[in-house]
Each structure stands twice: as C-alpha cells, then as structure tokens.
PDB file of C-alpha atoms and ligand atoms in Angstrom:
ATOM      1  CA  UNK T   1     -42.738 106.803-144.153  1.00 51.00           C
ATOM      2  CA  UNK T   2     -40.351 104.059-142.108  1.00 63.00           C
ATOM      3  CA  UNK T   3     -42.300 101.087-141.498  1.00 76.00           C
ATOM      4  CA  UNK T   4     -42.329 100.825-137.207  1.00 87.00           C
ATOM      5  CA  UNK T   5     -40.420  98.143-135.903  1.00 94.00           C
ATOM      6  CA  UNK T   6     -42.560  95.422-133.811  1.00 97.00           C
ATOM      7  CA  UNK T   7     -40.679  96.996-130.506  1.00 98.00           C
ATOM      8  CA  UNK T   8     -41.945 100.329-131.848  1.00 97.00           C
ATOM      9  CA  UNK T   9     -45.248  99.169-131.872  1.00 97.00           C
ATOM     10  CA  UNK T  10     -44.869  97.284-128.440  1.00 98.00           C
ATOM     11  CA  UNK T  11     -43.975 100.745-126.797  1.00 97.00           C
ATOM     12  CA  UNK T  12     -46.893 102.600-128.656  1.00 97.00           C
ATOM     13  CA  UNK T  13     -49.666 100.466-127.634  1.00 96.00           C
ATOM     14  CA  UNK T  14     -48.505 100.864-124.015  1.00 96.00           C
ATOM     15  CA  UNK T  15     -49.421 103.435-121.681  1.00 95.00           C
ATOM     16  CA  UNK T  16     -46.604 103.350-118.401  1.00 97.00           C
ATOM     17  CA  UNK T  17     -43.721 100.752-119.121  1.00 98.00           C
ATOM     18  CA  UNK T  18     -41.897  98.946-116.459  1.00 98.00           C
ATOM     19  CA  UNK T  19     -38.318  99.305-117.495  1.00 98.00           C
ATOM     20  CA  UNK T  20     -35.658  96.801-116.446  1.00 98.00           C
ATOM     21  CA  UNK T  21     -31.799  97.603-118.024  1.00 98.00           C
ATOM     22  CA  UNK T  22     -28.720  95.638-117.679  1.00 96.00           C
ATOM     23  CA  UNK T  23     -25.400  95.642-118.510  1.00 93.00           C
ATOM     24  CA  UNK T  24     -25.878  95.685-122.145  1.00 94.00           C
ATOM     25  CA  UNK T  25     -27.527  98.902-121.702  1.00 96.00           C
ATOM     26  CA  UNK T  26     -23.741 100.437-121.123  1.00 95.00           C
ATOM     27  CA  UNK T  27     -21.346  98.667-122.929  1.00 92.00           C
ATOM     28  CA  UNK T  28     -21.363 101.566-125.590  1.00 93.00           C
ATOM     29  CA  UNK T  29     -20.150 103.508-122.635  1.00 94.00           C
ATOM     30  CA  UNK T  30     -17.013 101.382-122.653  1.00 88.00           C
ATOM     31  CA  UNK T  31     -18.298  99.730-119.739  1.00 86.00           C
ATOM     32  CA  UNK T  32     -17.995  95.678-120.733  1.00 73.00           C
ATOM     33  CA  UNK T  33     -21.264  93.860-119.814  1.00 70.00           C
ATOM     34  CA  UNK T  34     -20.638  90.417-117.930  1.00 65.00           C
ATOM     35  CA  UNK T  35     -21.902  87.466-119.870  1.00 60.00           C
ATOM     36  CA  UNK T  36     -21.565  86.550-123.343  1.00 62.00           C
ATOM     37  CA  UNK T  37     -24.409  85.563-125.831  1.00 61.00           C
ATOM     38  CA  UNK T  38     -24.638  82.111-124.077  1.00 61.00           C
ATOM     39  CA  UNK T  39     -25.292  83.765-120.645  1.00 59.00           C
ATOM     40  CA  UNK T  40     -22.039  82.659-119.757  1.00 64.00           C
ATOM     41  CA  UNK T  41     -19.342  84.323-117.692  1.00 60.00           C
ATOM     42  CA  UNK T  42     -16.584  86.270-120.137  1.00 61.00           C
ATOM     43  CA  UNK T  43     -14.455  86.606-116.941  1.00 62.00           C
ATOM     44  CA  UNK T  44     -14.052  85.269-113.591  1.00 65.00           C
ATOM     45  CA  UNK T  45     -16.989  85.567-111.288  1.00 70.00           C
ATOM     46  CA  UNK T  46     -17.031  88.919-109.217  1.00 80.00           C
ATOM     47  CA  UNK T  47     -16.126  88.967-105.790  1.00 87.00           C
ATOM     48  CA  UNK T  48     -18.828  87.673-103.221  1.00 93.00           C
ATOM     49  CA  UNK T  49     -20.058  89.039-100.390  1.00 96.00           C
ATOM     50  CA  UNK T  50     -19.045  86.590 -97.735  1.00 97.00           C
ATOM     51  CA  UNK T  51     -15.287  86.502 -99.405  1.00 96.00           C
ATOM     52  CA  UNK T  52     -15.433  90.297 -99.220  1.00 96.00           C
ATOM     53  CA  UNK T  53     -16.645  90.679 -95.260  1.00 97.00           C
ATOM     54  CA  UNK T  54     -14.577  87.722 -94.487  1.00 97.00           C
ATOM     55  CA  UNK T  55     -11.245  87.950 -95.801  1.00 96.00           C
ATOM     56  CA  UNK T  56      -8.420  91.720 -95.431  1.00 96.00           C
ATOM     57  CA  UNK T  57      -7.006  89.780 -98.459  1.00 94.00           C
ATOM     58  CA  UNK T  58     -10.004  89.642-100.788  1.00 94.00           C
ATOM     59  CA  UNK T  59     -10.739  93.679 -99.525  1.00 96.00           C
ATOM     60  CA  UNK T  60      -7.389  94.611-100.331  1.00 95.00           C
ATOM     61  CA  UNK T  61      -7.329  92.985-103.685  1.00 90.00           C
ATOM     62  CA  UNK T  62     -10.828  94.243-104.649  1.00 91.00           C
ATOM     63  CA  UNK T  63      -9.830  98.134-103.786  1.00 93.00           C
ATOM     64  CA  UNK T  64      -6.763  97.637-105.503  1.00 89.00           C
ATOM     65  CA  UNK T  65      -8.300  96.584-108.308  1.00 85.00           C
ATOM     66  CA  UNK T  66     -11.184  98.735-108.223  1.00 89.00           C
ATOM     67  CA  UNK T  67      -8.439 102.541-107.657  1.00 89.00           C
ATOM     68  CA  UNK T  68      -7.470 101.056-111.423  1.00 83.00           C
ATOM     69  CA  UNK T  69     -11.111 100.285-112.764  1.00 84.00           C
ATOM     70  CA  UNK T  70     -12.777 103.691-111.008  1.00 89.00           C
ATOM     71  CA  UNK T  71     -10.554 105.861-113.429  1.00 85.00           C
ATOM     72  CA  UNK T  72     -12.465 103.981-116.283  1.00 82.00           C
ATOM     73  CA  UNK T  73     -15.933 104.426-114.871  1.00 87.00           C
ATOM     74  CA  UNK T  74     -15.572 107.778-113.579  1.00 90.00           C
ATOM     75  CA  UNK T  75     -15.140 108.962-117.569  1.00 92.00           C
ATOM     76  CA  UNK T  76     -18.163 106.949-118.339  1.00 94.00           C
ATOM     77  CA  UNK T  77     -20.579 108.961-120.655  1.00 97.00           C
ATOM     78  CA  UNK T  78     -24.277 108.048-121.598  1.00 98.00           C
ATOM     79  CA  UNK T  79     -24.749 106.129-124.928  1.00 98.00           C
ATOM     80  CA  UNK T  80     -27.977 106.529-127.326  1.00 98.00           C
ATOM     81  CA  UNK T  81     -29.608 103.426-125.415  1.00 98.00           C
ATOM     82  CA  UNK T  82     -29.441 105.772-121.855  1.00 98.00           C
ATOM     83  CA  UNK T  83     -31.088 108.869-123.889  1.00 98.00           C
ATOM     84  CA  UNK T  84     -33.541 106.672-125.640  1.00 98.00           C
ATOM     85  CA  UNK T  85     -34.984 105.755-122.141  1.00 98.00           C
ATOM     86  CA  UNK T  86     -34.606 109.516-120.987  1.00 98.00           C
ATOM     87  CA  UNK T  87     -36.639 110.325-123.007  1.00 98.00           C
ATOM     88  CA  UNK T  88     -39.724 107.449-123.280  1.00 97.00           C
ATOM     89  CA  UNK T  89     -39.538 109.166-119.226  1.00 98.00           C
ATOM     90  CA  UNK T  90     -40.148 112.889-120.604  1.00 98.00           C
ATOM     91  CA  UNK T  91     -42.804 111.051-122.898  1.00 97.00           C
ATOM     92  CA  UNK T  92     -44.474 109.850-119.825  1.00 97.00           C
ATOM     93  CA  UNK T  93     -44.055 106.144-120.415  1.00 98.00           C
ATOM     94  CA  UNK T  94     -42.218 105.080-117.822  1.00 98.00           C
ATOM     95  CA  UNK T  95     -43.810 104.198-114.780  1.00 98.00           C
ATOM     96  CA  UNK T  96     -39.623 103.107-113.698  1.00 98.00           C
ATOM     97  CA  UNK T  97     -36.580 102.446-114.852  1.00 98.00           C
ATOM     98  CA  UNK T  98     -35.459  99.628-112.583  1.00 98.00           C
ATOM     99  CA  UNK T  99     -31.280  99.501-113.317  1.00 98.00           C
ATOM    100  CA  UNK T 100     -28.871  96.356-112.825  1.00 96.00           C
ATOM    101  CA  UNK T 101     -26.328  99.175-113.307  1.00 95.00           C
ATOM    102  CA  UNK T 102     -24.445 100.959-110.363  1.00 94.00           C
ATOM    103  CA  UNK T 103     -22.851 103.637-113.355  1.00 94.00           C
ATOM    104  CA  UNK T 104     -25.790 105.922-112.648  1.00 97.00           C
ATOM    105  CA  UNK T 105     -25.443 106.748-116.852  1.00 97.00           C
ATOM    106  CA  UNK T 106     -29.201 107.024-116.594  1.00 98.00           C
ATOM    107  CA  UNK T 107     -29.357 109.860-114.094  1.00 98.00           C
ATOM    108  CA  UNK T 108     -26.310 111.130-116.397  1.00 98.00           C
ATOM    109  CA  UNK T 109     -28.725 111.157-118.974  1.00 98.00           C
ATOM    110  CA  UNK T 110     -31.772 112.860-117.806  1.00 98.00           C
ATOM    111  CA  UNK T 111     -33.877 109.696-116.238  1.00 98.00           C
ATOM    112  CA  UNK T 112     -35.225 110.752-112.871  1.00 98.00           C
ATOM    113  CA  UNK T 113     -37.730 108.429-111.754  1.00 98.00           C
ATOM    114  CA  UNK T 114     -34.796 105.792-110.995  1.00 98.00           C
ATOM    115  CA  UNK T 115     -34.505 102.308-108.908  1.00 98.00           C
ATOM    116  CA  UNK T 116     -30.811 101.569-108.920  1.00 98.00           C
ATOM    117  CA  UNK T 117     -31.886  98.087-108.112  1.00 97.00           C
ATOM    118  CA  UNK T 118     -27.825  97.283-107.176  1.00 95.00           C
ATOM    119  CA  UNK T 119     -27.088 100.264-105.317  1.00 96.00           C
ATOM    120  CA  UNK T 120     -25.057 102.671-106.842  1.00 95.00           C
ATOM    121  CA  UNK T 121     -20.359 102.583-107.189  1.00 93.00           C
ATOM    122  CA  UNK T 122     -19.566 106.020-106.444  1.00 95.00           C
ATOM    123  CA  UNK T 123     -21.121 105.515-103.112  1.00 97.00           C
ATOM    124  CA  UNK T 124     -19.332 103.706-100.708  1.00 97.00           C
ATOM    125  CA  UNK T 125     -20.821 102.136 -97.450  1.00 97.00           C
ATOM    126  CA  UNK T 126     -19.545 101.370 -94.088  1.00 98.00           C
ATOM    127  CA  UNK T 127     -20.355  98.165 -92.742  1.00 97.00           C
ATOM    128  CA  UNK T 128     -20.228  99.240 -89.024  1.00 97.00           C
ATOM    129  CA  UNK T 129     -21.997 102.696 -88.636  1.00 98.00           C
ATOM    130  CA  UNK T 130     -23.759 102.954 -91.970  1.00 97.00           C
ATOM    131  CA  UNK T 131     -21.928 106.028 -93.422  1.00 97.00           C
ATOM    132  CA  UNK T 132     -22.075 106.736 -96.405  1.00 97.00           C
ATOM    133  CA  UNK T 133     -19.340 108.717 -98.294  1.00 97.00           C
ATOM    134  CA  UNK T 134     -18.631 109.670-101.695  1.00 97.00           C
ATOM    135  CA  UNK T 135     -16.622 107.410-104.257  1.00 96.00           C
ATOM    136  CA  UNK T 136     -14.038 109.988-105.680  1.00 96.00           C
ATOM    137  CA  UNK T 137     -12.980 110.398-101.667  1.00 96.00           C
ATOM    138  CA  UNK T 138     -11.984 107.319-101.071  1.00 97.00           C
ATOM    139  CA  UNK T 139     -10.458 107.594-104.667  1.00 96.00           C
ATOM    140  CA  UNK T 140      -8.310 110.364-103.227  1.00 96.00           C
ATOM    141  CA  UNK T 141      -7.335 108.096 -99.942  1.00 96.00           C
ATOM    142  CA  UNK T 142      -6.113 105.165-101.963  1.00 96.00           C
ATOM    143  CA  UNK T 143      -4.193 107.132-104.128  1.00 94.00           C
ATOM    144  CA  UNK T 144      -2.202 108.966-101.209  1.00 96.00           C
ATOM    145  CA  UNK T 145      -1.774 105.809 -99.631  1.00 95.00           C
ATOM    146  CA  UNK T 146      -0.902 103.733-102.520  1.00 94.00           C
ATOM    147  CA  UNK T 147       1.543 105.587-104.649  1.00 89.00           C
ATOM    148  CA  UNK T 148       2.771 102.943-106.021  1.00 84.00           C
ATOM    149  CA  UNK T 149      -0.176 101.670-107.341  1.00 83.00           C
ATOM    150  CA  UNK T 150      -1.003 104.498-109.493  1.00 79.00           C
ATOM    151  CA  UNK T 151       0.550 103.318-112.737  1.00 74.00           C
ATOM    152  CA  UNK T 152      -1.410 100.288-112.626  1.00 69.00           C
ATOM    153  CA  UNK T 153      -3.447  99.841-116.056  1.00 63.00           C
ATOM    154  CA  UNK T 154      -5.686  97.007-116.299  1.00 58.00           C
ATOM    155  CA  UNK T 155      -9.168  95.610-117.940  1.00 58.00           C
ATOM    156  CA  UNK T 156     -11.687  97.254-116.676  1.00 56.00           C
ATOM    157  CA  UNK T 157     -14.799  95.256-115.313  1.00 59.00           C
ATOM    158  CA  UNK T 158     -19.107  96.636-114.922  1.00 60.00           C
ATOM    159  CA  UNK T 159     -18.890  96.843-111.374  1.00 62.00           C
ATOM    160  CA  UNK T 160     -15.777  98.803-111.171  1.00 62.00           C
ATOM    161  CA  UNK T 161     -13.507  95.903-110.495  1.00 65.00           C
ATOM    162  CA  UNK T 162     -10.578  95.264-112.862  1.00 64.00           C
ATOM    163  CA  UNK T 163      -8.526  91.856-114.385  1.00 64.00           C
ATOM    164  CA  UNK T 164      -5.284  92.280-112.658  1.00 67.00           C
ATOM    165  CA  UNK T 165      -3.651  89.086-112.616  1.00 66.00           C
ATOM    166  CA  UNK T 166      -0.414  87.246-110.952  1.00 70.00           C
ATOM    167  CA  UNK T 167      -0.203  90.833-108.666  1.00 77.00           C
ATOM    168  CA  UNK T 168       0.407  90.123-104.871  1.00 84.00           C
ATOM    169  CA  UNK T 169      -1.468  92.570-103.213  1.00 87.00           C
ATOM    170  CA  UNK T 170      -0.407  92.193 -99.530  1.00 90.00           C
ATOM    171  CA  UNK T 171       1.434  95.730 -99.564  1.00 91.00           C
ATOM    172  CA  UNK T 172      -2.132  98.019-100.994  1.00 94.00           C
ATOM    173  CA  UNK T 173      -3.125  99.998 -97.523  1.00 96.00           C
ATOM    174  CA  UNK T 174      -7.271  99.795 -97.595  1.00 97.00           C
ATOM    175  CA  UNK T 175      -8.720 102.754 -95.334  1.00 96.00           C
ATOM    176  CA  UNK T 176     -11.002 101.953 -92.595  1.00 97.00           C
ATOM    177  CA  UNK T 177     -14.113 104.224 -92.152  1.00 97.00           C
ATOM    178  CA  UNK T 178     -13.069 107.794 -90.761  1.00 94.00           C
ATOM    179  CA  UNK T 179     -15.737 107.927 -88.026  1.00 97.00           C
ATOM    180  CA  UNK T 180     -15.867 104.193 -86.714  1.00 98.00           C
ATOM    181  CA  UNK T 181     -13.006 102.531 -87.878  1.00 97.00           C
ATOM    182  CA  UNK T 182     -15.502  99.369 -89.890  1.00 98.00           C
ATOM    183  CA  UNK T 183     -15.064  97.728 -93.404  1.00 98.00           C
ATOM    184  CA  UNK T 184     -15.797 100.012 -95.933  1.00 98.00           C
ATOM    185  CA  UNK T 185     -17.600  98.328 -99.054  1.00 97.00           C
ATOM    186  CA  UNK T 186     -19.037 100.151-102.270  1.00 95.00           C
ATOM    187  CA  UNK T 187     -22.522 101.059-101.683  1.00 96.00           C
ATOM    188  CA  UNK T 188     -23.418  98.091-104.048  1.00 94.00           C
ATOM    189  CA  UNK T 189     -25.163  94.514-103.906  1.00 93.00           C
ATOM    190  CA  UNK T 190     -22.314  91.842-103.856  1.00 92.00           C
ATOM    191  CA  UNK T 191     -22.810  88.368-105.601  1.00 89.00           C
ATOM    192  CA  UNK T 192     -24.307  86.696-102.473  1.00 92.00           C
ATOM    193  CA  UNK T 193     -25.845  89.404-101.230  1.00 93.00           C
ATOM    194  CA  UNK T 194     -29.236  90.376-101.144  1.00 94.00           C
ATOM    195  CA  UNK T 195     -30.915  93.332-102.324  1.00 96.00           C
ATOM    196  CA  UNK T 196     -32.279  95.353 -99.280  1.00 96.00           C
ATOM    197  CA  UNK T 197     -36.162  94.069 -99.215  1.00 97.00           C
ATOM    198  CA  UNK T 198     -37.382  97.672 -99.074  1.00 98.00           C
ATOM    199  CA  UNK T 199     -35.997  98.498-102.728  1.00 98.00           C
ATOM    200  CA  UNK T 200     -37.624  95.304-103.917  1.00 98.00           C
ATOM    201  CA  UNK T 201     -41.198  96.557-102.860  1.00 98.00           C
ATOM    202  CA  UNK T 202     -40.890 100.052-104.014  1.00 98.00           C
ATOM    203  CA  UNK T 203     -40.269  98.495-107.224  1.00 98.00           C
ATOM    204  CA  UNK T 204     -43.349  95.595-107.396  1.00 98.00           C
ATOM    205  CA  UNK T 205     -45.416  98.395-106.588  1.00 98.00           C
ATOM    206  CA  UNK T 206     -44.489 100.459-109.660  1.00 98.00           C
ATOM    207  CA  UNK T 207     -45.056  96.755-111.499  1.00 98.00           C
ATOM    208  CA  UNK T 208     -48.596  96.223-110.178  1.00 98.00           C
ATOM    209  CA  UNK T 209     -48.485 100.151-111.730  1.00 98.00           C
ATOM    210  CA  UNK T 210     -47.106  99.432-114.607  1.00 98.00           C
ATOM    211  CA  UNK T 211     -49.288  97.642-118.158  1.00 98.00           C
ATOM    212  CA  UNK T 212     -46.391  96.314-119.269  1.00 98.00           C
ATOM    213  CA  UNK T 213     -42.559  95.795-119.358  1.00 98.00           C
ATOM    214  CA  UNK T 214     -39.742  96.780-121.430  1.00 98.00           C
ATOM    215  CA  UNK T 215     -36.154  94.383-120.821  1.00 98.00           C
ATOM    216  CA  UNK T 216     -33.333  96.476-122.324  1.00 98.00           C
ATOM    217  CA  UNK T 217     -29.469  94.908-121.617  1.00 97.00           C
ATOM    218  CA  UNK T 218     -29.881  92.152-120.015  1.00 96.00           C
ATOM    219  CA  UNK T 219     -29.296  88.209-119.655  1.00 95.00           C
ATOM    220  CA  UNK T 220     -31.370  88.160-116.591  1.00 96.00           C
ATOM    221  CA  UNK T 221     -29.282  85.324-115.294  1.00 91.00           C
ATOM    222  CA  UNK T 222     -29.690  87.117-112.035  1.00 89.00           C
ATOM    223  CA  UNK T 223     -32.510  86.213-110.292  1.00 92.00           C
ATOM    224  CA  UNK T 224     -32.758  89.809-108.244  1.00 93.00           C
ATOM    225  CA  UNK T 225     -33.613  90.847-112.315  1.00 95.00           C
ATOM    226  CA  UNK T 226     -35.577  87.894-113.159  1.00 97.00           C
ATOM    227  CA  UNK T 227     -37.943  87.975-110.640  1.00 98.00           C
ATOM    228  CA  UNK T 228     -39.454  91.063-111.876  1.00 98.00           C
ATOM    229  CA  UNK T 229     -40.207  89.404-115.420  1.00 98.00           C
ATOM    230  CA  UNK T 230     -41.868  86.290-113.766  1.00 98.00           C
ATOM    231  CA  UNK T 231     -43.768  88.798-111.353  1.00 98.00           C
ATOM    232  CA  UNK T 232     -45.050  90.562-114.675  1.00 98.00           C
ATOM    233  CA  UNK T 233     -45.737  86.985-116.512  1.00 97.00           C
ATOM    234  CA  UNK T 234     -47.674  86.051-113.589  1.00 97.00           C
ATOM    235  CA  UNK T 235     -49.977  89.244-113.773  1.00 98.00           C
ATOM    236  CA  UNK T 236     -50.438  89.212-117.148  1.00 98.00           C
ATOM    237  CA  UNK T 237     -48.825  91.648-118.596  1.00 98.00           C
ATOM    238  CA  UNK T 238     -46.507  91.458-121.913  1.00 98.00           C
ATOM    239  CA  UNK T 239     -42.806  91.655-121.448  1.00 98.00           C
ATOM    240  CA  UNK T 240     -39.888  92.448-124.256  1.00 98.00           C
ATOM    241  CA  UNK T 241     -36.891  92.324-124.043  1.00 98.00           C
ATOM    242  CA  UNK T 242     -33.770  94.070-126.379  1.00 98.00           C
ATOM    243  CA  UNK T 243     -30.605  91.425-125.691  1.00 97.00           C
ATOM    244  CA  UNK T 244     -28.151  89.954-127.894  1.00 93.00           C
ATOM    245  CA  UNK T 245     -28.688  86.485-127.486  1.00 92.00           C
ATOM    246  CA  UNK T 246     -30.012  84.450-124.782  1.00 94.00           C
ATOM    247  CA  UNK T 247     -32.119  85.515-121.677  1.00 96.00           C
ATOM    248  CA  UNK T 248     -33.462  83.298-118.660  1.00 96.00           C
ATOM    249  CA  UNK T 249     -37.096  84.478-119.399  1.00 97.00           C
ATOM    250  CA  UNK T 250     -36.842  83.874-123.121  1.00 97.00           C
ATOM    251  CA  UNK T 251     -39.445  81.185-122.458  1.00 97.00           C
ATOM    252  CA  UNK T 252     -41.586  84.187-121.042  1.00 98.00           C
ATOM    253  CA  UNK T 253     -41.115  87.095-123.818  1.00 98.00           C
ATOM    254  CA  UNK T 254     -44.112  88.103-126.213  1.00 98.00           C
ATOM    255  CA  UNK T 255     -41.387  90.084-128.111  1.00 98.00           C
ATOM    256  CA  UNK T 256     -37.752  89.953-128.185  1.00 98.00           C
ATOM    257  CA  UNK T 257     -35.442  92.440-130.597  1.00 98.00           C
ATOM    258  CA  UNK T 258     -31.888  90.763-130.901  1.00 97.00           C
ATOM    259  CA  UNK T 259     -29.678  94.297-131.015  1.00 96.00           C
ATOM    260  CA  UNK T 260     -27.977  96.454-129.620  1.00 96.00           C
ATOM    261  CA  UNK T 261     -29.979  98.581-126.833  1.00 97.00           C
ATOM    262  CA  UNK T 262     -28.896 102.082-128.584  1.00 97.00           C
ATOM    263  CA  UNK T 263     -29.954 100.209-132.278  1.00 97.00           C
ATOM    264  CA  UNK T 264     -33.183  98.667-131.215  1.00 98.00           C
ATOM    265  CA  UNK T 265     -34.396 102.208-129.038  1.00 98.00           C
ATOM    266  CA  UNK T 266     -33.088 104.360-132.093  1.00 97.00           C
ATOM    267  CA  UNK T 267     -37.055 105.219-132.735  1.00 97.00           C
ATOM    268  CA  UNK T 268     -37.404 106.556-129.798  1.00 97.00           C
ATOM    269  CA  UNK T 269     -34.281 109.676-130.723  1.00 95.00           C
TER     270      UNK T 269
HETATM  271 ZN1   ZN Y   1     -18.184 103.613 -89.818  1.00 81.00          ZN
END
C-alpha cells in the first residue's frame, strides 16, 4: 500500500473542511494565476474599481481587452485540482468551497455547495438598475459593434482581461445597459472594491461550521482571502494550504504541501 501523504492525513482526520481556492487552482485550465512564487505581480495590476466607474477610457480599454480574453475563458475546462474538490463535496467533507475564481470551473466540475467569493465573469452587472445579463450577450454586442476588433489575439489574463499593449482604444464602441442606459461592469469584485458584506457572512458562518480548513491555489495576498485563514487561526482550528511558494498566512499554516493543486489532491481521484 502507498504511504498517505501528510495532506492526506490532514483531510482524513477532518470531518467538514472549509475550502478556500485561488488562482492556482486553474492555471491547468490555461487560465494564468496572478502572482509569482514571491507573491509578486507577473503583470500589471488589474484594473480598479474607481479607474473603472470613473474613466469611458479605462471601460473602453477593459471591454476591449476583455472581447479578446473571454474567447480564452469561455473554452476553459476543469483540471484534476477542480474534480479533486468535487468530489471531497460528494464525500461529504466540505462544509464550502469558498472560490477567488470568477471561471465557475468548480460548478463545471460537479461542486454545488459554492461561494464565488469574487462574483462570477460571465455575468455582467449594471451599475444603475442592477440588471444582470449574461456574459456571452454582451460577447455578441461587442463583436457586432467592433468588427474590427475581432482579429485581435492577445495574453490572456484570470479575470478575463488581456495584455494588449501600445493599442489606442478610443474607436472600441462599449454598450450601455439595454433597459437604463448605466455602466455595465462584469458581475465581479474589482481591485478596490469590496466584496458585498452579505457574501462575507454566509461564508463565516459555514467557518464557525466548519473543523477545519483546506487553502488550495492561493497566495492569499488578498486580504478578502486572508481574512478567512486568520478568522480560522483565531478559532482554533488547523489550516493547510497547497501553493507553490509563498502565502501571507504561512506564519499561520499547521501544514503546507508545495505543489501543484491537481498533484497535491491526486489522492483524493
Ligand atoms: Zn441598467
């Protein structure tokens, strides 16, 4: 018999896991993750909130960078990491799965008892009535009105946004919400933005719920992430963490696997 890993054993001895994944949790989904092992940016900061609301210029460039970077999300698959966690759910050990992700590969891969802690990209949101709309529609809208945009082919970023540089964007049309005419922005949680208190609570609850938790992808540089490990250090109750290289909450870990999220969760397949 295979000797169990320590992460094995971790999971085994726990009853209902708190579940926090990050970027690293997709990149074998061809989505890049953010940071590098340092915690460090690998490309320029995303767009901001404020810039976003504030600025036609900064909207225009984001959309025209995110009608190239959809395509690549859109095709997005689960990896082994997403159908590892699946399946600790159908094992009944996961009290949630709290995602940094706004891919929804985890619903794509059977998870159902979901907090997509950063809202979720093929929604998008307006800012003045509150619509919401699908992704692949506005997809459709700023292809028709952007023709020449279309052969556009760029690097493709986690949130959907891609590296297109020295491009002046002035001529990419942006549609304005259908019903009230407002800002339309992707149903996700900008840098500077907060996430919407009442998805916070749902999820301490499931931690107070929860005998443990389980980090899988993620840096936690964020502190909308990180809070949730010091809220579980504070109670008590153990926390690992699969990450290659460095997390905030090293400092905080009683375990920490340094692998891939598919390599470390292979017991679990
Ligand atoms: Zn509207």
């Amino acid at each position: 018999m295979a000797e169990s890993s320590p992460l094995e054993d971790f999971v085994d001895r726990r009853r209902r896991l708190f579940i926090l994944t990050g970027a690293g949790c997709s990149v074998n989904s061809g989505i890049p993750d953010y940071r590098d092992a340092d915690g460090a940016w690998k490309r320029p900061p995303p767009v901001t909130y404020q810039a976003f609301m504030a600025h036609a210029a900064t909207r225009r460039r984001y959309w025209a960078r995110s009608l190239v970077g959809w395509r690549r999300i859109r095709r997005a698959r689960p990896n082994d990491a997403h159908r590892a966690l699946a399946r600790l759910e159908m094992m009944g050990k996961s009290e949630i799965l709290l995602t940094q992700n706004v891919d929804r590969l985890h619903q794509a891969a059977g998870s159902e008892v979901v907090i997509d802690l950063h809202g979720r990209l093929d929604h998008v949101r307006c800012m003045g009535c509150e619509r919401v709309s699908p992704r692949e529609a506005l997809q459709e809208e700023l292809e028709r009105s952007n023709p020449n945009w279309l052969a556009l082919e760029a690097v493709v970023a986690p949130d959907g946004d891609a590296d297109l540089d020295g491009v002046d964007f002035s001529d990419f049309a942006v549609p304005a919400c259908e019903r009230c005419g407002g800002v339309l922005k992707p149903d996700v949680v900008f840098f500077g933005e907060n996430v919407p208190r009442p998805r916070v609570e749902a999820a301490m609850r499931h931690l107070d719920d929860a005998d443990a938790m389980l980090v899988v992808g993620s840096s936690l540089m964020v502190y909308s992430g990180f809070r949730f490990v010091e809220a579980a250090a504070r109670a008590g109750k153990p926390v690992a963490a699969i990450n290659l290289g460095r997390t905030r909450a090293d400092h905080l870990l009683a375990l920490k696997a340094e692998q891939t999220c598919g390599a470390a969760l292979a017991f679990l397949l």
